[in-house]
CSV table of N, CA and C in Angstrom, one decimal:
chain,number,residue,atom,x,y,z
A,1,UNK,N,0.8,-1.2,0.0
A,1,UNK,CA,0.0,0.0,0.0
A,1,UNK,C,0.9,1.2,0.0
A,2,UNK,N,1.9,0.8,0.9
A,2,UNK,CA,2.8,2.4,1.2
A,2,UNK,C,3.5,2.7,-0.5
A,3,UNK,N,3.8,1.4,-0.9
A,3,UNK,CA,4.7,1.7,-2.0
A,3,UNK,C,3.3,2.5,-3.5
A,4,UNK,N,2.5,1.7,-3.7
A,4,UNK,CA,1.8,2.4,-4.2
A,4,UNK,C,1.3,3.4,-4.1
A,5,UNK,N,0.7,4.2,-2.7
A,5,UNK,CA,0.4,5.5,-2.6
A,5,UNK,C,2.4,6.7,-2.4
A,6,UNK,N,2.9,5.8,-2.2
A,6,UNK,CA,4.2,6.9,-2.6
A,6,UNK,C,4.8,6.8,-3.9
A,7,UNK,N,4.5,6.1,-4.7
A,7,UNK,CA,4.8,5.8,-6.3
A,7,UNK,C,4.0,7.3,-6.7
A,8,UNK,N,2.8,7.5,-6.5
A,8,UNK,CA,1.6,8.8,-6.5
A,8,UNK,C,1.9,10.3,-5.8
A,9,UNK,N,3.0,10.1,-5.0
A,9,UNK,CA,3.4,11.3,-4.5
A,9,UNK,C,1.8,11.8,-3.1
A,10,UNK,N,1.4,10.8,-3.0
A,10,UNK,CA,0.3,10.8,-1.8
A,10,UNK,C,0.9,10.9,-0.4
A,11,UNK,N,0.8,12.0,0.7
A,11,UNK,CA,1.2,12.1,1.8
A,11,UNK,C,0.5,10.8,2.8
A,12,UNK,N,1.3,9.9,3.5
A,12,UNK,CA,0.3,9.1,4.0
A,12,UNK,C,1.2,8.3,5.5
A,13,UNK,N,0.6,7.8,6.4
A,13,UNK,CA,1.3,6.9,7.3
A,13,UNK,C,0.8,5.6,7.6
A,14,UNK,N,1.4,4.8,7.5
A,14,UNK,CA,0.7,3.5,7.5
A,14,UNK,C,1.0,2.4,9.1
A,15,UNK,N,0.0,2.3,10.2
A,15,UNK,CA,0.4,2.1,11.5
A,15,UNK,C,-0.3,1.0,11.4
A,16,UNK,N,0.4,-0.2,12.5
A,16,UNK,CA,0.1,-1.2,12.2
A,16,UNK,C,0.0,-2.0,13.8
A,17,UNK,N,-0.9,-2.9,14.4
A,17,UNK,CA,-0.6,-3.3,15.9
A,17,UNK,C,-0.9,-4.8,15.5
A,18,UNK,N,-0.4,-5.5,15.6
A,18,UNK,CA,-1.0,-7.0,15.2
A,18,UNK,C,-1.7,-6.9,14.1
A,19,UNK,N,-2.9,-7.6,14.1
A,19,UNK,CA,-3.6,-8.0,12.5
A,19,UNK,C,-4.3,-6.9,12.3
A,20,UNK,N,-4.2,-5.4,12.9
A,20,UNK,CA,-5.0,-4.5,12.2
A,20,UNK,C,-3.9,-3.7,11.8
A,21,UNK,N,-4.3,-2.7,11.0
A,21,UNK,CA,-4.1,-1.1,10.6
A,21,UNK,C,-4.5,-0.2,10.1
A,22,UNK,N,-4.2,0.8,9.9
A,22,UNK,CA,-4.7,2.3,9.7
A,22,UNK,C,-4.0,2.7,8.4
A,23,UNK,N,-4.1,3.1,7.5
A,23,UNK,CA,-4.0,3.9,6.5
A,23,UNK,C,-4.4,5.8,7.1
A,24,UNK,N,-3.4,6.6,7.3
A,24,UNK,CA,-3.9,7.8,7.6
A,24,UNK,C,-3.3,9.4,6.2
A,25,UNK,N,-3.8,9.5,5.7
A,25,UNK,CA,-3.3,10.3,4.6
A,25,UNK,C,-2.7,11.6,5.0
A,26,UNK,N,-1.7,11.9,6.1
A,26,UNK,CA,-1.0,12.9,6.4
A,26,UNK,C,0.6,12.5,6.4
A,27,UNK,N,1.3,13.7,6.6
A,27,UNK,CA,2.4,14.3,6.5
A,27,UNK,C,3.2,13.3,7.5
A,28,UNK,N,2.7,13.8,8.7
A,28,UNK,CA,3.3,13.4,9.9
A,28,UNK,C,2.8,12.2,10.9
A,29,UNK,N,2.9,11.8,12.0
A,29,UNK,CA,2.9,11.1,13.1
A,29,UNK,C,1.5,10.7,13.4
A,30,UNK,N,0.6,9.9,13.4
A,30,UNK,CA,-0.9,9.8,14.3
A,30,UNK,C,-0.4,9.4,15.2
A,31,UNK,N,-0.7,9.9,16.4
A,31,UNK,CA,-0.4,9.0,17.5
A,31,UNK,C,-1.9,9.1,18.2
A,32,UNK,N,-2.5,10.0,18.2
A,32,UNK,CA,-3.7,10.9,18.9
A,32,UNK,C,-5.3,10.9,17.4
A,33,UNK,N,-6.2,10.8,18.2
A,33,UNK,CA,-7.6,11.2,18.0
A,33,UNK,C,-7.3,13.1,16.9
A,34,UNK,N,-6.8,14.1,17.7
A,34,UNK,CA,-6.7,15.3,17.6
A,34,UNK,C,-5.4,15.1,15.8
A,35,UNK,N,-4.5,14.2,16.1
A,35,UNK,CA,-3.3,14.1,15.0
A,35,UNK,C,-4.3,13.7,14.1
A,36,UNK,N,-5.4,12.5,14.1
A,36,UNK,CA,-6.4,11.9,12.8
A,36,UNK,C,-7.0,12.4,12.0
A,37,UNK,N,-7.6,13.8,13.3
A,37,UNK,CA,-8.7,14.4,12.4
A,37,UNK,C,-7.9,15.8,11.4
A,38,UNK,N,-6.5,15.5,11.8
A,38,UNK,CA,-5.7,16.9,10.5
A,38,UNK,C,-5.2,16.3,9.3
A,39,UNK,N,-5.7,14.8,9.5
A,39,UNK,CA,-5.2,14.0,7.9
A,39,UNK,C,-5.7,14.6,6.9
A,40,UNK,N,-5.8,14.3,5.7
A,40,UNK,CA,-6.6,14.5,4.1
A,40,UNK,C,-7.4,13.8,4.1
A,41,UNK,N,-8.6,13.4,4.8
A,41,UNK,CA,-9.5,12.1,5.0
A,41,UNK,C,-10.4,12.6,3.6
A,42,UNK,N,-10.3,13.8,2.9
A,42,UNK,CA,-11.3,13.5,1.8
A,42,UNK,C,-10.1,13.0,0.6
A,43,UNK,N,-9.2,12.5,0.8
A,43,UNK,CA,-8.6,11.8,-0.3
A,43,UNK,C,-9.0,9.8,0.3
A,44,UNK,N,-9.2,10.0,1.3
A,44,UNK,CA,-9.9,8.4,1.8
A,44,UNK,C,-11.4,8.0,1.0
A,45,UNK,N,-12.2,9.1,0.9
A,45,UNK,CA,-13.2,8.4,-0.2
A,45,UNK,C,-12.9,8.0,-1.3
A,46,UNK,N,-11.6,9.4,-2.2
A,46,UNK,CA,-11.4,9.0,-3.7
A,46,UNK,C,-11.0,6.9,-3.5
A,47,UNK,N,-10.3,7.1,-2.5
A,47,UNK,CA,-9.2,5.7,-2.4
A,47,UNK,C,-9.8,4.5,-2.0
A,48,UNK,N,-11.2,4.8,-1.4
A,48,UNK,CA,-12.4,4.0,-1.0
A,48,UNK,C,-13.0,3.3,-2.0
A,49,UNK,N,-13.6,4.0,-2.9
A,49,UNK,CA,-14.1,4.3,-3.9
A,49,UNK,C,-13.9,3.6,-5.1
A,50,UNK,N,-12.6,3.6,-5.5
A,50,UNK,CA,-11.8,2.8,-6.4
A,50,UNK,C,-11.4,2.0,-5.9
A,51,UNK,N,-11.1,1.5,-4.4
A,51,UNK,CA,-11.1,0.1,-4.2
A,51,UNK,C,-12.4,-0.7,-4.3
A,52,UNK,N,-13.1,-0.4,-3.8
A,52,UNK,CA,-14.9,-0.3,-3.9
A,52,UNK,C,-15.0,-0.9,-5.5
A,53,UNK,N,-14.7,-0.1,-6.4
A,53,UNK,CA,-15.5,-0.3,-7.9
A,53,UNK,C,-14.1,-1.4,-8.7
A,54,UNK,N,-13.1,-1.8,-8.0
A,54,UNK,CA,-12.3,-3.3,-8.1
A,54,UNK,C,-13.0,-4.3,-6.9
A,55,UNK,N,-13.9,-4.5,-6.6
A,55,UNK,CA,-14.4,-5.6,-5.8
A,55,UNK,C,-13.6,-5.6,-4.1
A,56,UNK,N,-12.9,-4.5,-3.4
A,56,UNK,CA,-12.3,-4.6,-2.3
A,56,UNK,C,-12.8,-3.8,-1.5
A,57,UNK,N,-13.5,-4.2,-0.8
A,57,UNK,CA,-14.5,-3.9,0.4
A,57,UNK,C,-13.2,-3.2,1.8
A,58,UNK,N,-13.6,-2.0,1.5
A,58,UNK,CA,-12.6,-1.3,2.8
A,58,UNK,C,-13.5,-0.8,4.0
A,59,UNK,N,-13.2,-0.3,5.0
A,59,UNK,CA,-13.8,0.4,6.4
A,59,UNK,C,-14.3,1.5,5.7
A,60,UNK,N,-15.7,2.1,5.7
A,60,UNK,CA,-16.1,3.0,5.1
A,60,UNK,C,-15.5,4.8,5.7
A,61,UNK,N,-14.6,4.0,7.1
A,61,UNK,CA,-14.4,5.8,7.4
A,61,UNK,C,-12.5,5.9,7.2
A,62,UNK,N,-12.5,6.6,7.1
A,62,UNK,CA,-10.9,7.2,7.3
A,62,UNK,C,-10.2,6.9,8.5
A,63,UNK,N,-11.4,6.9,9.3
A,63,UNK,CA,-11.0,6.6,10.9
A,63,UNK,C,-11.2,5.3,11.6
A,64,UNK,N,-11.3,4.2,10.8
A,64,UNK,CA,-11.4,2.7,10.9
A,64,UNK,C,-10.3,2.5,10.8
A,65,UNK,N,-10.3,0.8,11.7
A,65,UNK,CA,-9.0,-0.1,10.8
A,65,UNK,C,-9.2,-1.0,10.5
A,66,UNK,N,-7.9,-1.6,9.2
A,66,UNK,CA,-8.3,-2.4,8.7
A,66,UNK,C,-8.0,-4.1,9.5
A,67,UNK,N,-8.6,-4.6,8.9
A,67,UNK,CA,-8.2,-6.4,9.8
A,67,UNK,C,-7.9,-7.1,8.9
A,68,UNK,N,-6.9,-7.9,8.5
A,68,UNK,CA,-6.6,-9.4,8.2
A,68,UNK,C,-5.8,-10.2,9.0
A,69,UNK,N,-7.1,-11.1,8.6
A,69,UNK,CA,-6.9,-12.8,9.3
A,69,UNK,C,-6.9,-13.5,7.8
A,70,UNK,N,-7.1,-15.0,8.5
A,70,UNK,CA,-6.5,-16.1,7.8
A,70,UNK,C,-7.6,-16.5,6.6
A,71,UNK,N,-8.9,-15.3,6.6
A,71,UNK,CA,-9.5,-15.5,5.4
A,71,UNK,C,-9.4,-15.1,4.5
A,72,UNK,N,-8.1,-13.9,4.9
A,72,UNK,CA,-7.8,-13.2,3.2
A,72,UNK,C,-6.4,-14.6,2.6
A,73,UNK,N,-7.0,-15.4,2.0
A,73,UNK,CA,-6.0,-16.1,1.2
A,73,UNK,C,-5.6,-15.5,0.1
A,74,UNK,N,-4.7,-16.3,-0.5
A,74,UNK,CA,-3.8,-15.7,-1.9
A,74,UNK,C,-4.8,-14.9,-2.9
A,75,UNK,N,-5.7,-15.3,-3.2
A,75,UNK,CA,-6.7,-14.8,-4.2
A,75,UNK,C,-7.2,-13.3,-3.4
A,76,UNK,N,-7.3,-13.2,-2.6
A,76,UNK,CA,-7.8,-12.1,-2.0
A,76,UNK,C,-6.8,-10.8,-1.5
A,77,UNK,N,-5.5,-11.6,-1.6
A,77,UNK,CA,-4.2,-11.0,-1.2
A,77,UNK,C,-3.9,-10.0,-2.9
A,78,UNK,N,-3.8,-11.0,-3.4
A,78,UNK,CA,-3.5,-10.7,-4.7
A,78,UNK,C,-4.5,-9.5,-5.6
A,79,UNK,N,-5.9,-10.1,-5.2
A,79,UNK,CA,-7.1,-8.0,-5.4
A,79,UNK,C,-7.0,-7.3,-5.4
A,80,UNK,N,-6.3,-7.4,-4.0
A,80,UNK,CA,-5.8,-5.9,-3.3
A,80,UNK,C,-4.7,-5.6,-3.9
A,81,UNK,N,-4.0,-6.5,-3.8
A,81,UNK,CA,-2.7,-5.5,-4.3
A,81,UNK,C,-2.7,-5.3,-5.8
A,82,UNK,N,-3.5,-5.9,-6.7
A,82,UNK,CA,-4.1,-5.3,-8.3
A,82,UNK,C,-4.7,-4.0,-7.9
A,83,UNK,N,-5.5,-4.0,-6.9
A,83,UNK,CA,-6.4,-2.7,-7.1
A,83,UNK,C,-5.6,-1.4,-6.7
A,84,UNK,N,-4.5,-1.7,-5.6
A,84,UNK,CA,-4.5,-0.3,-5.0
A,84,UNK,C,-3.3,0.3,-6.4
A,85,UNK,N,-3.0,0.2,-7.3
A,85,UNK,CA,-2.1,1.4,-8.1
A,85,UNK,C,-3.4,2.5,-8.6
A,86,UNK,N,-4.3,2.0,-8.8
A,86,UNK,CA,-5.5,2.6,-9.5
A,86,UNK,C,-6.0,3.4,-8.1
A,87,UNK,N,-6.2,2.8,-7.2
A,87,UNK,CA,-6.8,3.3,-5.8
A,87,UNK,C,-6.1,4.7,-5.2
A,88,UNK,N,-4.7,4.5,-5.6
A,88,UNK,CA,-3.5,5.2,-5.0
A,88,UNK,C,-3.5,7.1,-6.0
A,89,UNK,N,-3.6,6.4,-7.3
A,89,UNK,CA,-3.7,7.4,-8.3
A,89,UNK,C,-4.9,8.4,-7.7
A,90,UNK,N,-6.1,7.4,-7.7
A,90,UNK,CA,-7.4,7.7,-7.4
A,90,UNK,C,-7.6,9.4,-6.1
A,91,UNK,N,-6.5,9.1,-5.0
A,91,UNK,CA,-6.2,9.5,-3.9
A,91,UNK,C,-5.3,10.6,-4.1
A,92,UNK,N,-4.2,10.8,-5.3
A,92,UNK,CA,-3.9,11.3,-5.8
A,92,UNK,C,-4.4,12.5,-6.3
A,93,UNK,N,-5.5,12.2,-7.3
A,93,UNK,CA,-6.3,13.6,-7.6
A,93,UNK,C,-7.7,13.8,-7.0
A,94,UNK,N,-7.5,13.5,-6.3
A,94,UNK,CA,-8.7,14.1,-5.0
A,94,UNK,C,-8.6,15.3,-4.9
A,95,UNK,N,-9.3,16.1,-4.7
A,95,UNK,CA,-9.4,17.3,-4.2
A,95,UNK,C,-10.3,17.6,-3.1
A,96,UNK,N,-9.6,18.9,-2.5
A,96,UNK,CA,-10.1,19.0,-1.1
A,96,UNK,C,-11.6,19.6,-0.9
A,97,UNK,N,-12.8,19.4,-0.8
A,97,UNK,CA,-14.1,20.1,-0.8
A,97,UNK,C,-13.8,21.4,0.1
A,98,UNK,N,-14.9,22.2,-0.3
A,98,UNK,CA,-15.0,23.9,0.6
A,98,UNK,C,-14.7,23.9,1.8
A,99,UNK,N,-14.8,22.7,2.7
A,99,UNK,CA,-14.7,22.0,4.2
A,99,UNK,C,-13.5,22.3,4.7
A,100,UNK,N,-12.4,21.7,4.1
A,100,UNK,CA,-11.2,21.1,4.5
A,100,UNK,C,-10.1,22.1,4.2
């Protein structure tokens, strides 16, 4: 994931504790609730979105994590990692809405 979203020049941190992790689309450090909510989370729908429309069902928020266990076998391993160059690009040209 890291290599495809920095192949895209995408700001991003990728934290990991046993079988889950976080995908966070910032610069620097999450360590904190307050550090999450200053990510690019509207580049998490573009990247949702296109995983979504390649058959890879993600956490619908920015602020989820993700889980693998022993049901993502090879075939499912292998989706994901077809989908995210397209996903990564996707995130890429996001743009920021009036909001953010």
């Amino acid at each position: 994931m890291s290599h495809a979203l920095d192949r895209e020049g995408v700001p991003h941190r990728l934290q990991a504790a046993g079988n889950l992790f976080s995908i966070f689309f910032a610069d620097g450090p999450v360590a904190n609730y307050d550090q999450a909510r200053q990510q690019q989370a509207w580049r998490y729908a573009a990247f949702f979105h296109s995983m979504l429309d390649q058959g890879v069902y993600l956490p619908p928020s920015a602020f989820e994590a993700w889980f693998v266990s022993a049901a993502h076998d090879q075939e499912a391993i292998t989706r994901i990692l077809s989908a995210l160059p397209a996903a990564a690009a996707a995130a890429a040209a996001a743009a920021a809405g009036p909001a953010d």
